[in-house]
GROMACS .gro file of C-alpha atoms in nm:
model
   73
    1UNK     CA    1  -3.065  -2.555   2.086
    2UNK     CA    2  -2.723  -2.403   2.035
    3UNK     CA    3  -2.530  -2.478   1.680
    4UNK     CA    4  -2.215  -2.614   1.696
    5UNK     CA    5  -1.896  -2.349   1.640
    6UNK     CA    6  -1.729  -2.351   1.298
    7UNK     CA    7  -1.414  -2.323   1.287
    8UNK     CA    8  -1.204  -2.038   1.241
    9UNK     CA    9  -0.976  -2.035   0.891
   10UNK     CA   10  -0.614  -2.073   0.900
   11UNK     CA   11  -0.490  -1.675   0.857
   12UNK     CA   12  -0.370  -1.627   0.528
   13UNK     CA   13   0.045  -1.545   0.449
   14UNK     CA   14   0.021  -1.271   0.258
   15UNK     CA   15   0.365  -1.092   0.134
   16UNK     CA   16   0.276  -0.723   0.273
   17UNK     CA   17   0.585  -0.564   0.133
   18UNK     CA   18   0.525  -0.704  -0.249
   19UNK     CA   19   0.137  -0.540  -0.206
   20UNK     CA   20   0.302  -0.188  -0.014
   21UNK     CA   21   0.552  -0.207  -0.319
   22UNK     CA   22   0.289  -0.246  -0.574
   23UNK     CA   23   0.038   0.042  -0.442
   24UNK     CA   24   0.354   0.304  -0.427
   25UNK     CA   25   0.409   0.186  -0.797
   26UNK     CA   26   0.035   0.287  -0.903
   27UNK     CA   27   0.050   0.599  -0.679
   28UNK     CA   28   0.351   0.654  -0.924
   29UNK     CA   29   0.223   0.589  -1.216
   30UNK     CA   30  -0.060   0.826  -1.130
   31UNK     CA   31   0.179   1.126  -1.020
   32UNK     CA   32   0.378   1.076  -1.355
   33UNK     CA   33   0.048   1.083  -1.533
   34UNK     CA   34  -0.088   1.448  -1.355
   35UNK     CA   35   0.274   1.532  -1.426
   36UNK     CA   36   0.247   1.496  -1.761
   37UNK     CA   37  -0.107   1.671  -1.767
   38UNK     CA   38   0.009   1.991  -1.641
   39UNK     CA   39  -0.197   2.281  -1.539
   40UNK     CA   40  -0.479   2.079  -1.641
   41UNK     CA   41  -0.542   1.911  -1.319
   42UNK     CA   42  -0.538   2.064  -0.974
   43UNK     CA   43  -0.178   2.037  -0.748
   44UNK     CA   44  -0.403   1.894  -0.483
   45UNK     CA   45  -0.415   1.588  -0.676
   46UNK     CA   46  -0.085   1.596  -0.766
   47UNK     CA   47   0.048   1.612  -0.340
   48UNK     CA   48  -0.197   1.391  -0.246
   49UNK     CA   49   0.040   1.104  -0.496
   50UNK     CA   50   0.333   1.240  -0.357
   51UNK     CA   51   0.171   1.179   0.025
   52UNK     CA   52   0.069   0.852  -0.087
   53UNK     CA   53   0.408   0.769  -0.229
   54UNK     CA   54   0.560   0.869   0.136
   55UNK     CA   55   0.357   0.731   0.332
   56UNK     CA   56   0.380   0.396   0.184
   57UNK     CA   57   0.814   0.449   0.258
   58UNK     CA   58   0.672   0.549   0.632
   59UNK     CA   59   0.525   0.187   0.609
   60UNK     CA   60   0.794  -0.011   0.454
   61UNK     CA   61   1.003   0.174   0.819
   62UNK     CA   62   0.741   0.041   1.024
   63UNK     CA   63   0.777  -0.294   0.895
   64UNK     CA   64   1.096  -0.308   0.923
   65UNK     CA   65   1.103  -0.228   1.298
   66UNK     CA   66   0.851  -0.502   1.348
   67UNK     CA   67   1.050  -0.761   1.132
   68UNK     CA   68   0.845  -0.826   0.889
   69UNK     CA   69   1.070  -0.762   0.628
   70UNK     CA   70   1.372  -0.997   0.562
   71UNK     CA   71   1.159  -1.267   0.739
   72UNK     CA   72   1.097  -1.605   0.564
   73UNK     CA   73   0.794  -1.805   0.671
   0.00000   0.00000   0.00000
């Protein structure tokens, strides 16, 4: 005997650019830290912030082209 189908959620409206915005602000915050660290920590650590931080202005591009930013819901 089949079950009967539940229905799906409503999709949540989630602000992308305020949660893009807020991971570039901790990759940041962790570059400023290995900054301040020195010699101490390995430069790999130290580019992989500085991809993080670009990648997430690669993103903010992307969503721009698609419209998702400016747009009120």
């Amino acid at each position: 005997m089949p079950r009967p189908a539940k229905q799906a959620p409503p999709p949540l409206h989630v602000d992308t650019v305020r949660v893009v915005l807020a991971g570039t602000a901790l990759w940041v915050v962790a570059l400023v830290v290995l900054l301040l660290l020195g010699d101490r920590v390995d430069r790999v650590w130290t580019w992989t912030c500085v991809a993080g931080i670009a990648l997430a202005f690669v993103g903010l591009g992307v969503m721009r082209l698609q419209g998702q930013i400016g747009r009120r819901d």
